[in-house]
Amino acid sequence: MRTLTQLADGLRRRSFSSVELVGALLARIEKSQPALNAFISVAAAEALEAARAADRTLAAGGGGPLTGVPIAHKDIFCTAGMRTTCGSRMLDNFVSPYDATVVARLKRAGALLLAKTNMDEFAMGSSNENSFYGPVRNPWNPQMVPGGSSGGSAAAVAARLVPGATGTDTGGSIRQPAALCGITGMKPTYGRVSRYGMIAFASSLDQGGTLTASAADAALMLREMAGFDPRDSTSVDAPVPDYVAAIEEPITGLRIGLLAEFFDKGLDAENERCVREALRVLEGLGARVSQVSLPNLPMSVPVYYVVAPAEASSNLARYDGVRFGHRCENPRDLTDMYRRSRGEGFGAEVKRRIMTGTYVLSAGYYDAYYLKAQRVRALINADFVRAFQSVDVLIGPTTPTPAFPIGAKTADPITMYLNDIYTIGANLAGLPAISVPCGFAAGLPVGLQIVGPHFSEARVLAAAHAFQRTTDWHTRVPVGYA
Amino acid sequence: MSEWETVIGLEIHAQLATRSKIFSGSATAYGAPPNTQADLVDLGYPGVLPVLNGEAVRMVVKLGLAIDARIAPLSVFARKNYFYPDLPKGYQISQYELPVVARGTLEIVLEDGTVKRIGITRAHLEEDAGKSLHEGLPGVTGIDLNRAGTPLVEIVSEPDMRSAKEAVAYMKKMHTLVRYLEICDGNMQEGSFRCDANVSVRPRGAQKFGTRAEIKNLNSFRFVERAINFEVARQVELLESGRAVVQETRLYDPDKGETRSMRSKEEANDYRYFPDPDLLPLKVDAALIESVRATLPELPDQKAARFASQYGLSAYDAGVLTASRELAAYYEEAVRAAPEDPKLAANWVMGDLAAALNKEGLEVGAAKISAPRLGELLRRMHDGTISGKIAKEVFELMWSQGSSADAVIAAQGLRQITDSDAIARVIDEVMAKNPAQLADYRAGKDKLFGFFVGQVMKATGGKANPAQLNELLRKKLPG
Amino acid sequence: MALTREQIASIATLARLDLTADEVPLYQEGLSRILEFVGALERADTADVTPMAHPLPGLTQRLRPDEVTEGDGHERYQQNAPRTAAGLYLVPKVIE
């Protein structure tokens, strides 16, 4: 199995055909599914059909940057004519009549849709245990969670079942599973990638991104996904740099800020060791490391667990059993239809967040919770703005610990929520951030997080790429998936 | 005078006359088959996002300028959260804390002719909901989302009105204004222009407002008046019998002529407003305001003032003639064709023309006599070709036959007799036929002058020039 | 901040979620924990801080030209609908 970049090159040079590649991956997917459960739907026939068309295009000397390359989409992205479940019973039978902009753009670049990946229901979760379709398992150790909510995408790429997959990151849902699965997860600047067709969880935080084996692959995939979309009012109308070219920029003189607040008591000693080792590597490449403090950052998790549920409670009100989605059997009346359809269609964590969000927005509590959280969010944002006046990127661990056992953190919501303690800040401030593998702790991967100012994807990717040119953590593949 | 004072504030909802919806590219045309004008955004499909229609913004700014209001440089869209089957997303996109238009005024003329200023608290943009249909569907309700996402401006007045009549005058004035501005077609049957009325009563002289009830969805001026009057009587009766008015939403039933409580709306009235994260703050800068200002037409009040001074009309007549832009334009066109007597033109437009339109339920645009032709008729009166009385006959024939005034006059031989000799000959015949009356007149019975005018008119088919006839009779009757 | 059973019931009503009897205590405990946790926000000094509703400050709403770009898609869209007739979405009788 080669990287996304290598596969695209190989197809272009016609070293192998897209049909061969798709066939091989379908076989791997089928074999992996009982152990990993990384996918919700597999589009075998459609992918093979598209592969044949791609081979014809390539034979004729045509094609785009990803022609014939199979990828997977997190099942949160709407795919025309194909089931799009968002990991929920609510949308178990939902067939999208349209393609998300991300899906359409990757298609336009020539990529083939091979499968839709498993995920925490409505992207709410950090362990992929909240899927209606059952938990995803970590390919490095099937007793462990892969992280979430893009756990299926992370596991699929880690097990080399697809060379690249899309994900979404609201509080760390790309970076955290990427770290736990030993792959590269890139969350771009808010507004860089269109949210149109990406089923909303928390609109002011959600951002689509990539899960790939390397930063170079992320650069290629992101370049094709990103860009202004007139269908998304929060999409930013700014040119997309050629990230593939930009990542070759050397990092000599790069000013790295070491995030003091991330080296807290919750950080696992092995994770800390890996991250500090990675910093020495970056220093060796000419980067200058200094300590930076963001005093309000520890508030990011409480802010997030007000803002995200508030937006979610409203975003998920459209699932009412009227126009699409689950409707209960024999409703007595309208209210009964609403309450049972939603009560049955949503899982426990989604209901918990809808109720939290409903509460914090309700009369008498709005100021104390929602408005207060948005004020603290502004303080956190100001901390980032201040930090980026003296450093080019911020670096720290992606997660406090490596992957944990399935079932270990389901009892208490706060324990689970604290998995995202290092990733949420970038969502609150809308910053681009990447997680790259930087070692192992007790046989499980550890992630290094690099965060940049708005629209500095090229710089963040270049730092990650420089690190990966001198390390080989990102090339490690779990036993049995080589 | 009642010891209770009525306090009314209106929330007017006017559908903006854009081609496409406020947040989607669906058409807004009325009357399409169910759900054929509801796209994925209107349906609240998973993953879709709203993008604001610039024309809706221009229209609300236009309204703001016309009511002399403040236009907010930055305003915010908020979500109003509630569950209802005609509300696809489970929330309505509206504006809450920061509306685009605030603090305007509109003047109304009361029955006694005094002018009253009604304060306008705010006007904001929002999306309309769909429709729930019950007829012909036993046990179920059908949802048509064609209307969902139609742009609305909600215009909230201060509680400045003190009677149902004032409320109607305000609503009519706003109706006139939005049609002048061409931001709303004003079609009340189709629901393009409707209002909710907040009604309360308090003891006359009290400072504090009484508890109010909100009457929802009034879609005719008559219903507004009746619903408010019913509601005022209901509240007064409650208070006078020692009971309290409950703050609630009520619905007017036009068949029964009464309002009743809408408990279904009460149950979940915690709307949990918060800024819509899918939309950014709306910026209205000076350049946008100035470009909209350049498109402002002459407003109803300005036009009425000009009519009064330019054409010598009373304030009342000027008000009636400027009630719609089309009527005002018709009047001015008629005056251009017959500039000699604008007052006569006003009487005819407000009188015979209005009656004819009314009789057939037509708008002035569909009048069967064009303004230039009405002008021609007026000119024939002015130049003495026909009398005012004959003119009415000519008008009727012009209306029914679609002909010009001159054609009708010629065809019917209605040209006025202005030949003194001819009139004198008829007078002689009449005097010869009525010797007794003539004798009485000459004996001092002056009142019989009218009898001879009538007889001559009868003999000439009403065509004798009245002035000449009078003059000749005065000469001849005394002998 | 501990929530009562009644509060959980009223939130569930507002959110139109049917909860079973044994779910109520679970949400009661979970939500109480969450509210206690986010209660930490109270300690932050936010005097004179403007709430941040959007991660890219300074951006304003883009305006779309007033053009009809979407046609009739109801047959396709209603394939996902639980119950329809004559182009209408059907729901249990709405009583006003």
mmCIF file of C-alpha atoms in Angstrom, chain A residues 131-278:
data_model
loop_
_atom_site.group_PDB
_atom_site.id
_atom_site.type_symbol
_atom_site.label_atom_id
_atom_site.label_comp_id
_atom_site.label_asym_id
_atom_site.label_seq_id
_atom_site.Cartn_x
_atom_site.Cartn_y
_atom_site.Cartn_z
ATOM 1 C CA SER A 131 -22.416 5.196 16.397
ATOM 2 C CA PHE A 132 -25.759 3.542 15.655
ATOM 3 C CA TYR A 133 -23.669 1.150 13.557
ATOM 4 C CA GLY A 134 -21.505 0.024 16.459
ATOM 5 C CA PRO A 135 -18.083 1.129 17.623
ATOM 6 C CA VAL A 136 -15.032 1.343 15.375
ATOM 7 C CA ARG A 137 -11.937 -0.439 16.657
ATOM 8 C CA ASN A 138 -8.406 0.828 16.653
ATOM 9 C CA PRO A 139 -6.266 -1.121 14.141
ATOM 10 C CA TRP A 140 -3.304 -0.865 16.505
ATOM 11 C CA ASN A 141 -5.249 -2.720 19.164
ATOM 12 C CA PRO A 142 -8.848 -3.791 18.623
ATOM 13 C CA GLN A 143 -9.585 -3.450 22.343
ATOM 14 C CA MET A 144 -8.951 0.265 22.016
ATOM 15 C CA VAL A 145 -11.068 3.083 20.638
ATOM 16 C CA PRO A 146 -9.886 4.769 17.440
ATOM 17 C CA GLY A 147 -10.924 8.187 18.759
ATOM 18 C CA GLY A 148 -13.783 10.180 17.368
ATOM 19 C CA SER A 149 -15.833 11.402 15.888
ATOM 20 C CA SER A 150 -14.045 10.656 12.574
ATOM 21 C CA GLY A 151 -12.985 7.296 13.983
ATOM 22 C CA GLY A 152 -13.964 5.285 10.920
ATOM 23 C CA SER A 153 -11.929 7.536 8.625
ATOM 24 C CA ALA A 154 -8.925 7.375 10.968
ATOM 25 C CA ALA A 155 -9.064 3.599 11.368
ATOM 26 C CA ALA A 156 -9.539 3.107 7.618
ATOM 27 C CA VAL A 157 -6.482 5.181 6.726
ATOM 28 C CA ALA A 158 -4.394 3.695 9.564
ATOM 29 C CA ALA A 159 -5.214 0.186 8.346
ATOM 30 C CA ARG A 160 -4.437 1.314 4.792
ATOM 31 C CA LEU A 161 -7.938 0.430 3.608
ATOM 32 C CA VAL A 162 -8.117 3.755 1.777
ATOM 33 C CA PRO A 163 -5.269 6.169 1.067
ATOM 34 C CA GLY A 164 -7.258 9.138 2.297
ATOM 35 C CA ALA A 165 -10.569 9.996 3.885
ATOM 36 C CA THR A 166 -12.487 13.102 4.714
ATOM 37 C CA GLY A 167 -13.401 14.003 8.263
ATOM 38 C CA THR A 168 -14.936 16.820 10.193
ATOM 39 C CA ASP A 169 -13.520 18.525 13.222
ATOM 40 C CA THR A 170 -15.761 20.409 15.638
ATOM 41 C CA GLY A 171 -13.703 19.971 18.790
ATOM 42 C CA GLY A 172 -10.919 17.704 17.600
ATOM 43 C CA SER A 173 -12.829 15.083 15.626
ATOM 44 C CA ILE A 174 -10.133 14.860 12.918
ATOM 45 C CA ARG A 175 -6.975 15.436 14.970
ATOM 46 C CA GLN A 176 -7.838 13.306 17.984
ATOM 47 C CA PRO A 177 -8.644 10.087 16.054
ATOM 48 C CA ALA A 178 -5.678 10.764 13.738
ATOM 49 C CA ALA A 179 -3.438 10.914 16.816
ATOM 50 C CA LEU A 180 -4.954 7.774 18.328
ATOM 51 C CA CYS A 181 -4.624 5.861 15.049
ATOM 52 C CA GLY A 182 -1.131 7.067 14.137
ATOM 53 C CA ILE A 183 -2.014 9.026 11.009
ATOM 54 C CA THR A 184 -2.038 12.646 9.819
ATOM 55 C CA GLY A 185 -5.220 14.639 10.450
ATOM 56 C CA MET A 186 -5.643 18.150 9.115
ATOM 57 C CA LYS A 187 -8.320 20.623 10.200
ATOM 58 C CA PRO A 188 -8.146 23.764 8.047
ATOM 59 C CA THR A 189 -9.097 27.308 9.007
ATOM 60 C CA TYR A 190 -12.833 27.757 9.615
ATOM 61 C CA GLY A 191 -14.253 28.898 6.269
ATOM 62 C CA ARG A 192 -11.492 27.319 4.173
ATOM 63 C CA VAL A 193 -13.520 24.219 3.276
ATOM 64 C CA SER A 194 -17.201 24.518 2.413
ATOM 65 C CA ARG A 195 -19.669 23.235 4.974
ATOM 66 C CA TYR A 196 -22.372 22.850 2.333
ATOM 67 C CA GLY A 197 -23.563 19.267 2.431
ATOM 68 C CA MET A 198 -21.618 18.500 5.580
ATOM 69 C CA ILE A 199 -24.322 17.663 8.103
ATOM 70 C CA ALA A 200 -24.131 20.305 10.797
ATOM 71 C CA PHE A 201 -23.251 19.579 14.400
ATOM 72 C CA ALA A 202 -22.090 22.986 15.674
ATOM 73 C CA SER A 203 -22.019 25.434 12.792
ATOM 74 C CA SER A 204 -19.538 27.942 14.212
ATOM 75 C CA LEU A 205 -17.016 25.191 14.964
ATOM 76 C CA ASP A 206 -17.460 22.519 12.269
ATOM 77 C CA GLN A 207 -14.793 22.309 9.625
ATOM 78 C CA GLY A 208 -14.096 19.607 7.082
ATOM 79 C CA GLY A 209 -10.601 18.264 6.629
ATOM 80 C CA THR A 210 -8.465 15.277 5.761
ATOM 81 C CA LEU A 211 -7.225 12.051 7.289
ATOM 82 C CA THR A 212 -4.228 10.714 5.394
ATOM 83 C CA ALA A 213 -1.004 8.869 5.955
ATOM 84 C CA SER A 214 1.165 11.945 5.522
ATOM 85 C CA ALA A 215 1.204 15.734 5.444
ATOM 86 C CA ALA A 216 2.060 15.581 1.737
ATOM 87 C CA ASP A 217 -1.137 13.608 1.127
ATOM 88 C CA ALA A 218 -3.087 16.076 3.252
ATOM 89 C CA ALA A 219 -1.717 18.929 1.132
ATOM 90 C CA LEU A 220 -2.843 17.229 -2.074
ATOM 91 C CA MET A 221 -6.295 16.321 -0.807
ATOM 92 C CA LEU A 222 -6.917 19.664 0.869
ATOM 93 C CA ARG A 223 -5.851 21.602 -2.229
ATOM 94 C CA GLU A 224 -8.631 19.848 -4.129
ATOM 95 C CA MET A 225 -11.252 20.189 -1.371
ATOM 96 C CA ALA A 226 -10.715 23.749 -0.242
ATOM 97 C CA GLY A 227 -11.969 27.014 -1.640
ATOM 98 C CA PHE A 228 -14.796 29.463 -1.751
ATOM 99 C CA ASP A 229 -18.331 28.129 -2.082
ATOM 100 C CA PRO A 230 -21.176 30.551 -2.795
ATOM 101 C CA ARG A 231 -23.576 28.098 -1.100
ATOM 102 C CA ASP A 232 -21.892 28.590 2.289
ATOM 103 C CA SER A 233 -22.150 32.092 3.767
ATOM 104 C CA THR A 234 -19.269 31.321 6.132
ATOM 105 C CA SER A 235 -16.991 30.136 3.329
ATOM 106 C CA VAL A 236 -14.132 32.566 2.800
ATOM 107 C CA ASP A 237 -13.571 34.005 -0.651
ATOM 108 C CA ALA A 238 -9.773 33.782 -0.779
ATOM 109 C CA PRO A 239 -7.523 31.962 -3.227
ATOM 110 C CA VAL A 240 -6.304 28.511 -2.190
ATOM 111 C CA PRO A 241 -2.501 28.232 -2.347
ATOM 112 C CA ASP A 242 -0.932 25.204 -3.991
ATOM 113 C CA TYR A 243 -0.300 23.373 -0.742
ATOM 114 C CA VAL A 244 1.553 20.587 -2.562
ATOM 115 C CA ALA A 245 4.178 23.063 -3.698
ATOM 116 C CA ALA A 246 4.092 25.080 -0.479
ATOM 117 C CA ILE A 247 4.991 22.220 1.871
ATOM 118 C CA GLU A 248 8.493 22.000 0.417
ATOM 119 C CA GLU A 249 9.319 25.333 2.070
ATOM 120 C CA PRO A 250 12.100 24.735 4.648
ATOM 121 C CA ILE A 251 11.299 25.508 8.277
ATOM 122 C CA THR A 252 14.614 27.121 9.105
ATOM 123 C CA GLY A 253 13.883 30.014 11.434
ATOM 124 C CA LEU A 254 10.291 28.926 12.050
ATOM 125 C CA ARG A 255 9.259 30.334 15.423
ATOM 126 C CA ILE A 256 7.553 27.593 17.405
ATOM 127 C CA GLY A 257 5.596 28.364 20.539
ATOM 128 C CA LEU A 258 5.411 25.516 23.018
ATOM 129 C CA LEU A 259 1.974 25.661 24.559
ATOM 130 C CA ALA A 260 2.563 25.756 28.296
ATOM 131 C CA GLU A 261 -1.054 25.026 29.154
ATOM 132 C CA PHE A 262 -0.916 21.736 27.238
ATOM 133 C CA PHE A 263 1.774 20.284 29.482
ATOM 134 C CA ASP A 264 -0.601 19.982 32.398
ATOM 135 C CA LYS A 265 -1.165 17.305 34.987
ATOM 136 C CA GLY A 266 -3.504 15.418 32.680
ATOM 137 C CA LEU A 267 -0.771 14.748 30.121
ATOM 138 C CA ASP A 268 0.473 11.169 30.034
ATOM 139 C CA ALA A 269 4.235 10.979 30.684
ATOM 140 C CA GLU A 270 4.855 8.885 27.570
ATOM 141 C CA ASN A 271 2.878 11.296 25.412
ATOM 142 C CA GLU A 272 4.908 14.158 26.842
ATOM 143 C CA ARG A 273 8.141 12.336 26.136
ATOM 144 C CA CYS A 274 7.148 11.783 22.494
ATOM 145 C CA VAL A 275 6.116 15.406 22.007
ATOM 146 C CA ARG A 276 9.294 16.782 23.583
ATOM 147 C CA GLU A 277 11.349 14.456 21.417
ATOM 148 C CA ALA A 278 9.496 15.765 18.363
#
